[in-house]
XYZ file of C-alpha atoms in Angstrom:
570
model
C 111.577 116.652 35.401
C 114.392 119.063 35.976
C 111.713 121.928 34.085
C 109.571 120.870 36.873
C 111.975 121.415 39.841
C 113.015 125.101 38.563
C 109.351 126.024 38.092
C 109.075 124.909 42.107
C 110.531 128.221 43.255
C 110.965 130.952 40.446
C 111.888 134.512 40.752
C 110.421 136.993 38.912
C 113.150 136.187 36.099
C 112.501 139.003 34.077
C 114.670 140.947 36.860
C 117.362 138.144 37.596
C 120.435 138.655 36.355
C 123.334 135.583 35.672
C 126.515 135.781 37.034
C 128.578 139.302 36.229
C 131.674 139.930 34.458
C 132.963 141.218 38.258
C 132.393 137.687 39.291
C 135.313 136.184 39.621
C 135.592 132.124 40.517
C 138.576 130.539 41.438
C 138.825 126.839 42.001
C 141.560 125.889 44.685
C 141.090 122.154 44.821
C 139.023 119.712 44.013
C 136.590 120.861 47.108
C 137.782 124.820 47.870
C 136.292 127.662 45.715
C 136.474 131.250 46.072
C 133.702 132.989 44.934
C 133.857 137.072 44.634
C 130.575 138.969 44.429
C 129.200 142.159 42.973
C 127.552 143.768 46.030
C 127.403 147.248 44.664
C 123.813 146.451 41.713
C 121.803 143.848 43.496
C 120.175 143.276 46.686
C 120.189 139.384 46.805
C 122.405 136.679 45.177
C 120.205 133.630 44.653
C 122.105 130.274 45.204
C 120.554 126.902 43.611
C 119.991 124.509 45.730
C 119.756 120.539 44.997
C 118.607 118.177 47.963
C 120.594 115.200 47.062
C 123.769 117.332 46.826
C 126.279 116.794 49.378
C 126.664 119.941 51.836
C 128.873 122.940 51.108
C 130.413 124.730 54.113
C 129.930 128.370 52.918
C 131.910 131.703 54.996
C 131.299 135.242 53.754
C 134.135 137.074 54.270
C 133.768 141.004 54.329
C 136.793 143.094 53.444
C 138.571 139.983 54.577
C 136.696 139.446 57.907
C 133.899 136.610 58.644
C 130.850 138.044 58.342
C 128.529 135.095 58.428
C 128.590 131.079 57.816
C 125.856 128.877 56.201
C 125.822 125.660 55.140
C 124.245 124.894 51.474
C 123.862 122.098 49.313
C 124.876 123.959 45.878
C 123.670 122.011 42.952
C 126.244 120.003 41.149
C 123.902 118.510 38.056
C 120.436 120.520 38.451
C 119.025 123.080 40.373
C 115.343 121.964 42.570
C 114.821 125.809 43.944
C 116.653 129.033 44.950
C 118.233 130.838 48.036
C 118.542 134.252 49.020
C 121.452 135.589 50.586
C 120.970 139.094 51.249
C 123.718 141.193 50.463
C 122.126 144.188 51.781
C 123.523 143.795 55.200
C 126.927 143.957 53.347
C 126.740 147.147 51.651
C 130.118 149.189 51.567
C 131.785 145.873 51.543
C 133.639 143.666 49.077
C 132.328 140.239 49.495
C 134.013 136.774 49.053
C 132.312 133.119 49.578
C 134.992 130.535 50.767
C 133.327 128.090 49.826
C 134.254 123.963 51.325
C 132.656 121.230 49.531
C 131.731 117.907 51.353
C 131.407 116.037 48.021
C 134.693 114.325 46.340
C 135.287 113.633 43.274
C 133.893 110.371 42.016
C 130.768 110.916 43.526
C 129.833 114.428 42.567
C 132.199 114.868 38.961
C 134.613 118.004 39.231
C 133.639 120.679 40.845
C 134.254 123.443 38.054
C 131.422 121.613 36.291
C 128.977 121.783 38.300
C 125.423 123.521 37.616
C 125.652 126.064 40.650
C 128.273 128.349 39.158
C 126.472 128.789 35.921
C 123.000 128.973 37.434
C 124.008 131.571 40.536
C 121.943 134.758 39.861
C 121.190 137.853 41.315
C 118.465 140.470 42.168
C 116.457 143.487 43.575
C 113.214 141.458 44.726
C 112.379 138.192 46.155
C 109.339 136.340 45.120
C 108.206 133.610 47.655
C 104.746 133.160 45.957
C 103.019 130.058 46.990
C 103.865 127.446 44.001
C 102.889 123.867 45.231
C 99.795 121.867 45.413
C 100.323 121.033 49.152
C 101.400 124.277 51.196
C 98.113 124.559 53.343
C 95.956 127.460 52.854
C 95.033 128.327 56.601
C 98.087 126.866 58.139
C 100.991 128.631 59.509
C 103.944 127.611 56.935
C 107.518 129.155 56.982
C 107.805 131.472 53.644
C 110.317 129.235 51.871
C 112.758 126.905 53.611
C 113.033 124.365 56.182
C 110.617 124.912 59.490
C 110.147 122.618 62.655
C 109.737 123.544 66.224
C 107.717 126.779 67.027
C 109.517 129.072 69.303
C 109.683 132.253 71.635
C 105.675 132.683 71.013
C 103.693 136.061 72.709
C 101.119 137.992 72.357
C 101.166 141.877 72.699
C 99.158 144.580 71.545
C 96.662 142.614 69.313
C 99.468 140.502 67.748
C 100.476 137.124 67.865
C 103.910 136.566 67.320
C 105.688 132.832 66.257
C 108.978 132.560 65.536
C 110.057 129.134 64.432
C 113.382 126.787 64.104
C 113.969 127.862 60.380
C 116.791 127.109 57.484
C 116.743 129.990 55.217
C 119.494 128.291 52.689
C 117.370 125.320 51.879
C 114.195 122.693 52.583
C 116.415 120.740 55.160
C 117.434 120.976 58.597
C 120.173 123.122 58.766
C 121.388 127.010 59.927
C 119.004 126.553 62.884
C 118.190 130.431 63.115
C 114.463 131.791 64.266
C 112.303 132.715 61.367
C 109.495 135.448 62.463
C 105.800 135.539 61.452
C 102.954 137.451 62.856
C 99.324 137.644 62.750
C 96.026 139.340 64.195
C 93.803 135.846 64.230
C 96.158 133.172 64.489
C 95.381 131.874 60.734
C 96.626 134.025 58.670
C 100.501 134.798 58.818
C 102.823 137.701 57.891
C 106.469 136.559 57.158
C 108.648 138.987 58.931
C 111.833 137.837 58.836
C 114.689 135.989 60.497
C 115.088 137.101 64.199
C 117.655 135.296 65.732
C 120.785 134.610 63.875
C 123.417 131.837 64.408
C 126.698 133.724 66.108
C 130.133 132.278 67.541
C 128.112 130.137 70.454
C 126.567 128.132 68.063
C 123.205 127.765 65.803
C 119.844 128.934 67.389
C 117.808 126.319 68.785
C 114.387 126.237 70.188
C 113.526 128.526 73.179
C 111.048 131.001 74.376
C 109.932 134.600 74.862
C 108.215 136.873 77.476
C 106.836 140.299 78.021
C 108.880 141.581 80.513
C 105.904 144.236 81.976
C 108.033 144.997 84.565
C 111.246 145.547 83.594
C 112.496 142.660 85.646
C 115.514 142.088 83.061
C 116.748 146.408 83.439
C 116.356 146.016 79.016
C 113.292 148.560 79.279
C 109.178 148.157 80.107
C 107.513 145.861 78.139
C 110.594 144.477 76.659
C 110.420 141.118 75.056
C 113.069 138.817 76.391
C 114.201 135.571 74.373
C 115.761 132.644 76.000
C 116.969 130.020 73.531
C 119.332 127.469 73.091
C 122.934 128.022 71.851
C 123.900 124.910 70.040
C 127.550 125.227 69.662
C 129.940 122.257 70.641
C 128.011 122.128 73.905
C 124.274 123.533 74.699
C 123.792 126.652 76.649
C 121.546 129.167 77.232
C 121.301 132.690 75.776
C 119.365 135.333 75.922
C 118.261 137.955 73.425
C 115.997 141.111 74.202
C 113.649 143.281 71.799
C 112.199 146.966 72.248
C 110.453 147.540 69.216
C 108.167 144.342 69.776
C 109.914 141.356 68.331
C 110.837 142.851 65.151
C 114.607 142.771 66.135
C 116.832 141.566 68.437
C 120.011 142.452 70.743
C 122.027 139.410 72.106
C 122.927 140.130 75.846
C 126.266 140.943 76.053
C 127.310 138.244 79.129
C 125.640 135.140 77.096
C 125.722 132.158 78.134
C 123.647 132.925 81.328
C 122.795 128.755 81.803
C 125.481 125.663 81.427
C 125.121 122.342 81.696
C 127.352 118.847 81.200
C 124.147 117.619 79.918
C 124.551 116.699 75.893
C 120.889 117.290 75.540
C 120.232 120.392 77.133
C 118.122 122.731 75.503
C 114.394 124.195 74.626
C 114.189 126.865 77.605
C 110.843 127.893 78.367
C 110.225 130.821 80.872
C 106.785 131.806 81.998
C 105.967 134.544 85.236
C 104.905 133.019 88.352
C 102.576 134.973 90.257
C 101.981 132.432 92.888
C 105.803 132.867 94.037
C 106.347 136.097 92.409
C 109.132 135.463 90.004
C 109.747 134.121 87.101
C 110.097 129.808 86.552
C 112.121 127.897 83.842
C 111.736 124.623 82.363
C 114.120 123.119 80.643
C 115.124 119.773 79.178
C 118.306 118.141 80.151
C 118.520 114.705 78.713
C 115.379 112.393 79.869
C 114.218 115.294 83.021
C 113.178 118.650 82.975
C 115.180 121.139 85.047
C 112.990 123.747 87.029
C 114.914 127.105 87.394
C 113.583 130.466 89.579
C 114.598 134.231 88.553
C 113.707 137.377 89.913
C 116.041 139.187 86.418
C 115.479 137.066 83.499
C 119.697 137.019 83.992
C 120.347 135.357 87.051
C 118.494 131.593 87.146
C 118.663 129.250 90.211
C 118.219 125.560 90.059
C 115.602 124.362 91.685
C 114.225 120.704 90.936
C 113.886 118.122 88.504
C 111.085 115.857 87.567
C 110.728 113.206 84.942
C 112.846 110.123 86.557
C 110.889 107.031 86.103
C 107.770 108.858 85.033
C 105.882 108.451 81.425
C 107.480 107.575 78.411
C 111.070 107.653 77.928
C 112.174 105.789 74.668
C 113.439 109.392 73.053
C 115.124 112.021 74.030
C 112.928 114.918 76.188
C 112.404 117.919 74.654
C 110.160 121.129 74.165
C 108.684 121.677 77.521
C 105.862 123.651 79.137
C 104.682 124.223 82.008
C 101.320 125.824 82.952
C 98.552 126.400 86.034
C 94.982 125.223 84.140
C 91.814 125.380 85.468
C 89.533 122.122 85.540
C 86.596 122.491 84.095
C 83.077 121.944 85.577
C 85.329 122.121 89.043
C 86.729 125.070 91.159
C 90.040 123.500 91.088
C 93.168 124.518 89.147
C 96.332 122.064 88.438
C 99.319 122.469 86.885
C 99.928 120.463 83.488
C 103.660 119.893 82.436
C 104.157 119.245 78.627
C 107.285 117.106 77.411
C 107.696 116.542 73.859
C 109.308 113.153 73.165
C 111.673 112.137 69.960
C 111.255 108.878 69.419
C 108.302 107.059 71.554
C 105.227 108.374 70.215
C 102.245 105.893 70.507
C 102.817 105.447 66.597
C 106.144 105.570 66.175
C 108.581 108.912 66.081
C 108.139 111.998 67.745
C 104.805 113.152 70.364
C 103.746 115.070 72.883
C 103.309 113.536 75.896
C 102.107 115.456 79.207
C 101.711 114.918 82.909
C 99.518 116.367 85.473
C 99.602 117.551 89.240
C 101.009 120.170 91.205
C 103.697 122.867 91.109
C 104.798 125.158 94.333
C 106.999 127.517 92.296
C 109.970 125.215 92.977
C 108.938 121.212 92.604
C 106.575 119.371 90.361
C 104.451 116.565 91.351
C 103.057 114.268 89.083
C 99.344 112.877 90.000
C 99.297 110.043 88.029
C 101.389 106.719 88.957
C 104.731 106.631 86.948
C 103.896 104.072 84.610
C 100.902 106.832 83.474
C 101.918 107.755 79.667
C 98.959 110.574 78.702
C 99.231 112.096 74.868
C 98.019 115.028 73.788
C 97.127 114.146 70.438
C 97.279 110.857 68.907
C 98.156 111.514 65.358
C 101.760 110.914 64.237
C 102.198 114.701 62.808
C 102.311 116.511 66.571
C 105.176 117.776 67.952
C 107.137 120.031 70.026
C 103.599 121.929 70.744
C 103.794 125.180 73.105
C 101.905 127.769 74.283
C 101.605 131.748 73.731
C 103.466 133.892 76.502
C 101.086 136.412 77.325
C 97.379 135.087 75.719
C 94.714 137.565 76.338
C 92.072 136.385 78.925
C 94.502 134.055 80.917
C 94.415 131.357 77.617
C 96.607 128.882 76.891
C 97.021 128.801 73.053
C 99.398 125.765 71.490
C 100.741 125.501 68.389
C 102.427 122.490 67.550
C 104.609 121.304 64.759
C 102.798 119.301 62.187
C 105.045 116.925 61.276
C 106.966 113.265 62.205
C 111.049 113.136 62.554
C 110.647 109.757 60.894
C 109.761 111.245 57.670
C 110.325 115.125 57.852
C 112.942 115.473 55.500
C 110.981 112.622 52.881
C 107.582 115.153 52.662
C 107.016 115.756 49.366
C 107.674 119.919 48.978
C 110.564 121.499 48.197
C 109.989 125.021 47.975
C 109.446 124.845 51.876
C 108.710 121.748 54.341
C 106.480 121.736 57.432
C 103.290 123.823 58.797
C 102.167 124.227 62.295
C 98.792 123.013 63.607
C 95.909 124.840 63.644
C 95.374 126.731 67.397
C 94.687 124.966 70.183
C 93.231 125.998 73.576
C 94.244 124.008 76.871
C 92.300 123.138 79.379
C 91.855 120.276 81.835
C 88.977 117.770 82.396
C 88.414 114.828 84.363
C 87.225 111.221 83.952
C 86.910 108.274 85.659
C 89.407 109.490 88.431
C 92.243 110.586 85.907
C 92.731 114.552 85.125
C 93.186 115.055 81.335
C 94.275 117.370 78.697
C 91.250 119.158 77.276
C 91.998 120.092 73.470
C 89.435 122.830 71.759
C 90.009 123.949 68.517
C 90.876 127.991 68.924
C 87.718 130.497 69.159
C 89.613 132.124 66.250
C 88.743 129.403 63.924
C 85.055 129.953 63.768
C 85.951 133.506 62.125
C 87.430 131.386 59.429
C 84.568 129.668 58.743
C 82.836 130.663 55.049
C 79.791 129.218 53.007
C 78.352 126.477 53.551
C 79.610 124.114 50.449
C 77.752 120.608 49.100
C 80.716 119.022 48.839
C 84.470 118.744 50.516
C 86.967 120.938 48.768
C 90.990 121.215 49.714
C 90.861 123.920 52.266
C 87.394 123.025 54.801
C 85.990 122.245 57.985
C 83.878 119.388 58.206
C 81.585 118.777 61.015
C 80.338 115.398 61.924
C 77.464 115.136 64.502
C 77.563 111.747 65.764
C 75.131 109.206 67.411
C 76.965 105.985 68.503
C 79.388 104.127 66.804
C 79.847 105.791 62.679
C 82.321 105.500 60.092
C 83.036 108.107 57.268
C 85.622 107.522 54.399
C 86.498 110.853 52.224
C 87.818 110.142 48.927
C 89.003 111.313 45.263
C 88.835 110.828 42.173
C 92.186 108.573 42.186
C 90.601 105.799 44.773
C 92.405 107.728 47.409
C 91.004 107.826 51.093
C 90.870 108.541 54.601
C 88.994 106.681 56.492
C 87.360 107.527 60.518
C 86.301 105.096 62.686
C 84.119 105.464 65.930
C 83.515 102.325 67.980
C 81.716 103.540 71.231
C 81.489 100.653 72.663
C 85.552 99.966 72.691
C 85.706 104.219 73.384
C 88.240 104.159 70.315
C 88.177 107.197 67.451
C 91.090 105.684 64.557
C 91.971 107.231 61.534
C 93.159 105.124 58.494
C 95.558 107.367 55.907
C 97.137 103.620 54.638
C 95.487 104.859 51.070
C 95.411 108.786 51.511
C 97.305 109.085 48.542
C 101.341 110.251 48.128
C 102.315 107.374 51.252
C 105.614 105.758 49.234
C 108.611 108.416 50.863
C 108.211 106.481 53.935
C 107.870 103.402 55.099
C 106.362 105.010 58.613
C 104.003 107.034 56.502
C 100.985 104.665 55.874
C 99.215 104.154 59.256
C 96.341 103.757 61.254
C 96.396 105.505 63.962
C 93.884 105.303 67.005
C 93.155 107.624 70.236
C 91.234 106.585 73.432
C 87.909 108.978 73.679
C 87.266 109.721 77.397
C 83.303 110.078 77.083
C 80.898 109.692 74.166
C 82.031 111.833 70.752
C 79.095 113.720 70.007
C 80.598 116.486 67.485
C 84.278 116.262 65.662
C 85.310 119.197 63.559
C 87.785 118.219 61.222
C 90.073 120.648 59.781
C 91.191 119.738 56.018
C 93.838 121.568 54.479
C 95.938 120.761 51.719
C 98.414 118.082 53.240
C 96.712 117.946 56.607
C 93.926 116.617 58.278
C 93.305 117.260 62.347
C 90.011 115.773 64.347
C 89.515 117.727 67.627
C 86.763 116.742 69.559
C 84.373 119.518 69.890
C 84.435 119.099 73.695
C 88.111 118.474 73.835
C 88.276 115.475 74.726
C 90.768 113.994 71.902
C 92.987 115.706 68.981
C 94.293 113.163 66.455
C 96.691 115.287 63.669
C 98.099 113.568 60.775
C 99.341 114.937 56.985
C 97.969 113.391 54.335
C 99.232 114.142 50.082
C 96.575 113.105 48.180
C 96.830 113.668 44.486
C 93.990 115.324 43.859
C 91.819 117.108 46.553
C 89.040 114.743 48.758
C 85.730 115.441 47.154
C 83.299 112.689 48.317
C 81.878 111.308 51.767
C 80.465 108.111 52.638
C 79.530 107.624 55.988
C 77.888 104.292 57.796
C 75.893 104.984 61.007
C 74.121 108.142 61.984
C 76.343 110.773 61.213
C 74.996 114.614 59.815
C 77.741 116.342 58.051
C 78.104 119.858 57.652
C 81.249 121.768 55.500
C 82.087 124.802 56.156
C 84.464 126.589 53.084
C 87.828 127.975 55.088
């Protein structure tokens, strides 16, 4: 078993080297080591890692000064993968970990025994090679480590740019910084980094970005300006500014430029205004979302609130958006307000819930009556979904956060955890008197599409053309399945993943979940992926998004009613 954890996340060991004779380790107490380092041979020191270790409270000290702080668990009896800690950004300097342990002693054995100081080793090159069976193949997943909400998303110049809440010391939450990835289709992703590092205000929390075209902010044309939240011992509001398109940042120097006595104040999301000619702010503070108006990026004025009394409000409110849509098949246009909710999804955990009406630069106005609760996708693996800054041809393009905080930290990968949703344009529609949410699978994802195949495989697209009420059940090998279920009549589309395979790491795992269809379902394409498998309507009129771990891949259909199946290779 422990064989099996190392070979999770190896690195190129023909180049690692154990710990040097310039090493030096000096145990303090039973919970206080000082670790010195040879910077001067090797670009990275790799630190094992082991989940079910208790936390270590790691400060780098350079020539005696604090450099840096991470938290770790350090493995005290095996090591499941590595960490990099890049000592590059150190060069010239003589390095020291003080390093706090959380353990004690009867739980973890002394500390001077424990695997981590035999098993720290160093190197020139970091291999993050994809080494298990359920990273999706056309899903946006973080290189290695932790991932959950996507952040401070744009496009410019042909690119699309995520950044995403990311632990680069291990597979759980922790070190909240923003990882970076880029692409040119929205499929397939270019690690670039960590963006946004943790500094004396606190960790980096979720947030957004804009091209500034106008120099609004004084930080130069074209600029791309990052608001996110500061999560320190209270939650403010920083801001961060690139010139050389996202790549790196410069905090602004007067940070915090937003305060609050709110304790759950956070996920800033700017967007330009051209109806009032500046820019707008949403933000959530507690169970509302705070409207703000700018004409700098710097200076924000409170405006409104909404969210008192309306939708759900069993969790806390978080991740919002807020956008002008057109309505299809109409010449109207209304504004749709996304809130993502932790718990109070319609299956238990987190969800995105959203509300529609109207929006004069400086109020919302909800449509619906306050008891309304709409979803965006009814699946229990959707969460915290945004939109691009900046999408060419006035789209909206979400991404959303494929996971549940009931079981995020139970999934079973360790070399990294979490992927984000395939892309998603936004639109509205409207039925029997109520304005809805229109969710199309991306234009993007037909360029994906391959060969034809005869069969399912792990990474596909599978089309269903329906004609009244069907049922199709994909299985393996193992008697594992998924099963789909269309009842016209009731207007109900459910998906079964009870049996889907890996379901024991939670008890909220093995569900049925079911979505109200707002019209007939003529065409679903269902995108299968390693540990995922979404069901957008073809017309957009429902998104259902749930993981899935089966043991072995899905590679047989039965369906009941008439259904025609095509599957497309991805």
């Amino acid at each position: 078993m422990k064989s099996l954890r190392l070979l999770l996340f190896m690195f190129c060991m023909t180049v690692l080297s154990t710990v040097h004779a310039e090493d030096k380790i000096m145990f303090l107490s039973s919970n206080h080591v000082l670790y010195r380092l040879d910077t001067k041979n090797y670009r990275y020191l790799f630190l094992p890692v082991e989940d079910r270790a208790e936390m270590s409270n790691v400060k780098v000290l350079a020539n005696n000064n604090q450099v840096k702080a991470i938290n770790v668990r350090l493995a005290s009896e095996y090591t499941d993968y590595y960490v990099p800690l890049d000592l590059s950004e150190f060069a010239g300097h003589e390095l020291l970990l003080d390093i706090h342990i959380n353990g004690n002693l009867r739980n973890e054995g002394a500390i001077k025994e424990w695997a981590c100081w035999k098993q720290i080793k160093y190197s020139n090159t970091f291999d993050i090679a994809n080494r298990e069976k359920f990273r999706p193949e056309y899903h946006h997943t973080p290189a290695y480590g932790w991932m959950n909400d996507p952040n401070g998303m744009f496009y410019k110049d042909g690119t699309w740019h995520l950044y995403f809440q990311h632990n680069p010391y291990g597979s759980l939450w922790e070190n909240m910084t923003w990882g970076h990835s880029s692409s040119k289709d929205l499929v397939h992703w270019k690690y670039e980094g960590d963006a946004i590092e943790p500094d004396a205000l606190g960790t980096i929390f979720s947030g957004s970005a804009v091209v500034d075209k106008k120099n609004t902010a004084g930080f130069g044309k074209d600029a791309i300006v990052a608001m996110y939240t500061s999560a320190g011992e209270s939650q403010t509001q920083s801001l961060a500014f690139s010139t050389d398109n996202g790549k790196t940042f410069i905090k602004y120097a007067a940070n915090p430029v937003i305060t609050s006595n709110v304790p759950d104040f956070r996920d800033p999301h700017m967007f330009w205004n051209d109806d009032i000619n500046k820019w707008n702010l949403i933000l959530a503070a507690g169970q509302e979302m705070n409207i703000y108006t700018s004409d700098n990026l710097k200076d924000w004025k409170f405006e409104s609130s909404f969210g008192h009394g309306y939708g759900n409000h069993s969790g806390v409110w978080e991740c919002p958006d807020l956008m002008k849509l057109k309505v299809r098949d109409t010449n109207k246009e209304k504004w749709m307000l996304i809130c993502n909710i932790n718990p109070g999804g319609p299956f238990g955990g987190s969800a995105t819930q959203y509300f529609v009406g109207n929006f004069d630069g400086h109020k919302f106005t909800c449509e619906s009556a306050p008891d309304v609760t709409k979803w965006m996708d009814y699946g229990k693996d959707h969460y915290a979904a945004v939109t691009f800054d900046n999408a060419p041809d006035g789209r909206h393009v979400a991404l959303a956060w494929m996971n549940n905080w009931q079981y995020a930290a139970q999934t079973p990968t360790m070399q990294y955890r979490s992927g984000n949703s395939v892309p998603r344009d936004l639109d509205l529609f409207e039925y029997e008197g109520q304005t809805y949410c229109g969710v199309i699978p991306s234009k993007e994802l037909f360029d994906q599409r391959g060969k034809k195949l005869s069969k399912l495989s792990n990474a596909c697209e599978l089309v269903l053309n329906l004609k009244g009420s069907s049922s199709v059940t994909l299985s393996n090998d193992n008697g594992e399945k998924v099963v789909f279920n269309y009842d016209e009549g009731k207007r109900t589309f459910s998906m079964d993943r009870t049996k889907s395979g890996k379901v024991d790491f939670s008890e909220a795992f093995p569900v049925t979940t079911t979505a109200p269809v707002y019209g007939k379902l003529k065409q679903l394409r269902i995108f299968i992926d390693n540990s995922s498998i979404e069901v957008l309507d073809a017309e957009g009129k429902m998104a259902m998004t749930n993981l899935v771990f089966p043991t072995t891949p899905y590679n047989k259909i039965v369906k009941k009613g008439k259904v025609k199946y095509i599957i497309y290779k991805m």
